[in-house]
Amino acid sequence: MASWKQQPLEEVPVNFGAGPSPSPWRSLATIAVIVLVLSVLPNWLRDALFGLVGLLILLPILGILGLRWWINRNLINAPCPVCGTPVSGIGQSTLQCPGCGEVLQVKDRQLVRVTPPGTLDVQAVEVQDLDED
């Protein structure tokens, strides 16, 4: 039989660890070694290791729950005061309306227009003429 160097490239055996699954005895042996090592450790070190593993499992869950709580508390969904398009924003932030392009700011859980200094923001009111009756 020829060595692998003399075989064409297509016939060279390549194994990237995707071979047959390990036997169940190998898995049991690994678990037995872990249990043996943990049994000879002092109690305080074993407790510290279990606590560390518990924290590694618990911290991402608590982080996700905390982030969801913060977003639910700070996310504002309101219509634009200019055009009425629904807009979402985080509390105390400045954003732009996707409908009309107006610059808005979140204040007291409401959207308000940002006006440059010296600009008067007035609201037009229709007035009826009393002489036309």
Short mmCIF file of C-alpha atoms in Angstrom, two decimals:
data_model
loop_
_atom_site.label_atom_id
_atom_site.label_comp_id
_atom_site.label_asym_id
_atom_site.label_seq_id
_atom_site.Cartn_x
_atom_site.Cartn_y
_atom_site.Cartn_z
CA MET A 1 0.00 0.00 0.00
CA ALA A 2 1.27 3.45 -0.88
CA SER A 3 1.84 6.08 1.79
CA TRP A 4 -0.48 9.06 2.03
CA LYS A 5 2.08 11.34 0.42
CA GLN A 6 1.84 9.35 -2.80
CA GLN A 7 -1.96 9.31 -2.91
CA PRO A 8 -3.88 11.88 -4.91
CA LEU A 9 -5.20 14.77 -2.81
CA GLU A 10 -8.81 13.55 -3.05
CA GLU A 11 -7.90 10.26 -1.36
CA VAL A 12 -5.95 11.69 1.59
CA PRO A 13 -7.92 10.95 4.80
CA VAL A 14 -8.77 14.15 6.67
CA ASN A 15 -10.47 14.17 10.06
CA PHE A 16 -11.49 17.46 11.68
CA GLY A 17 -12.92 15.84 14.81
CA ALA A 18 -16.23 15.04 13.17
CA GLY A 19 -15.66 11.32 13.37
CA PRO A 20 -17.84 8.79 15.11
CA SER A 21 -19.33 9.81 18.44
CA PRO A 22 -17.40 8.78 21.54
CA SER A 23 -18.58 5.69 23.35
CA PRO A 24 -20.80 6.10 26.41
CA TRP A 25 -17.99 4.56 28.50
CA ARG A 26 -15.77 7.52 27.64
CA SER A 27 -18.45 9.96 28.84
CA LEU A 28 -18.97 7.97 32.03
CA ALA A 29 -15.22 7.90 32.62
CA THR A 30 -15.06 11.69 32.23
CA ILE A 31 -17.88 12.15 34.75
CA ALA A 32 -16.18 9.70 37.15
CA VAL A 33 -12.90 11.66 36.95
CA ILE A 34 -14.74 14.94 37.65
CA VAL A 35 -16.52 13.42 40.66
CA LEU A 36 -13.24 11.97 41.95
CA VAL A 37 -11.46 15.32 41.64
CA LEU A 38 -14.33 17.14 43.36
CA SER A 39 -14.39 14.59 46.18
CA VAL A 40 -10.74 15.21 47.13
CA LEU A 41 -11.06 19.00 47.12
CA PRO A 42 -11.61 20.81 50.42
CA ASN A 43 -15.24 21.70 51.13
CA TRP A 44 -14.68 25.46 50.85
CA LEU A 45 -13.06 25.11 47.40
CA ARG A 46 -15.78 22.77 46.15
CA ASP A 47 -18.45 25.19 47.40
CA ALA A 48 -16.65 28.08 45.74
CA LEU A 49 -16.53 26.22 42.42
CA PHE A 50 -20.23 25.37 42.58
CA GLY A 51 -21.02 28.97 43.50
CA LEU A 52 -18.97 30.25 40.57
CA VAL A 53 -20.72 27.89 38.14
CA GLY A 54 -24.07 28.98 39.59
CA LEU A 55 -23.18 32.64 39.07
CA LEU A 56 -22.07 31.98 35.51
CA ILE A 57 -25.48 30.46 34.82
CA LEU A 58 -27.52 33.01 36.78
CA LEU A 59 -25.87 36.32 35.78
CA PRO A 60 -26.86 36.29 32.08
CA ILE A 61 -30.45 35.50 33.02
CA LEU A 62 -30.54 38.33 35.56
CA GLY A 63 -28.90 40.67 33.05
CA ILE A 64 -31.51 39.96 30.40
CA LEU A 65 -34.36 40.40 32.88
CA GLY A 66 -32.84 43.67 34.13
CA LEU A 67 -32.42 44.99 30.59
CA ARG A 68 -36.04 44.13 29.75
CA TRP A 69 -37.23 45.92 32.91
CA TRP A 70 -35.15 49.01 32.07
CA ILE A 71 -36.42 49.13 28.47
CA ASN A 72 -40.06 48.71 29.55
CA ARG A 73 -39.60 51.52 32.03
CA ASN A 74 -37.85 53.96 29.65
CA LEU A 75 -39.34 53.23 26.20
CA ILE A 76 -41.93 55.77 25.09
CA ASN A 77 -44.44 55.03 22.30
CA ALA A 78 -46.40 58.17 21.38
CA PRO A 79 -47.67 59.99 18.30
CA CYS A 80 -45.64 62.83 16.83
CA PRO A 81 -47.10 66.17 18.03
CA VAL A 82 -46.74 67.59 14.51
CA CYS A 83 -47.98 64.89 12.13
CA GLY A 84 -49.34 62.12 14.38
CA THR A 85 -46.98 59.36 13.17
CA PRO A 86 -46.29 56.76 15.89
CA VAL A 87 -42.77 57.33 17.28
CA SER A 88 -40.75 55.30 19.80
CA GLY A 89 -37.96 56.76 21.89
CA ILE A 90 -35.94 56.21 25.05
CA GLY A 91 -36.59 58.63 27.94
CA GLN A 92 -34.72 61.96 27.91
CA SER A 93 -33.41 61.43 24.37
CA THR A 94 -33.65 63.51 21.21
CA LEU A 95 -34.95 61.85 18.04
CA GLN A 96 -36.35 62.66 14.63
CA CYS A 97 -39.88 61.82 13.49
CA PRO A 98 -39.79 59.34 10.60
CA GLY A 99 -42.94 60.89 9.09
CA CYS A 100 -42.26 64.63 9.01
CA GLY A 101 -38.60 64.87 10.04
CA GLU A 102 -39.34 67.11 13.03
CA VAL A 103 -36.76 66.97 15.84
CA LEU A 104 -38.46 65.71 19.01
CA GLN A 105 -37.41 65.24 22.60
CA VAL A 106 -38.83 62.91 25.24
CA LYS A 107 -39.80 64.87 28.37
CA ASP A 108 -41.98 63.54 31.19
CA ARG A 109 -42.93 60.46 29.12
CA GLN A 110 -44.26 62.66 26.28
CA LEU A 111 -42.84 63.82 22.95
CA VAL A 112 -42.29 67.57 22.54
CA ARG A 113 -40.89 69.61 19.67
CA VAL A 114 -37.38 70.96 20.00
CA THR A 115 -37.42 74.61 18.99
CA PRO A 116 -34.33 76.77 18.62
CA PRO A 117 -33.90 79.62 21.13
CA GLY A 118 -35.91 82.71 20.19
CA THR A 119 -38.60 80.73 18.31
CA LEU A 120 -42.18 81.15 19.44
CA ASP A 121 -44.31 78.03 19.15
CA VAL A 122 -47.92 79.09 18.67
CA GLN A 123 -51.06 77.10 18.02
CA ALA A 124 -53.60 78.50 15.54
CA VAL A 125 -57.21 78.68 16.68
CA GLU A 126 -60.11 79.27 14.32
CA VAL A 127 -62.13 82.32 15.32
CA GLN A 128 -65.70 82.83 14.17
CA ASP A 129 -66.80 86.25 13.03
CA LEU A 130 -69.74 87.42 15.15
CA ASP A 131 -70.99 89.93 12.51
CA GLU A 132 -71.88 87.19 9.98
CA ASP A 133 -74.90 85.89 11.97
#
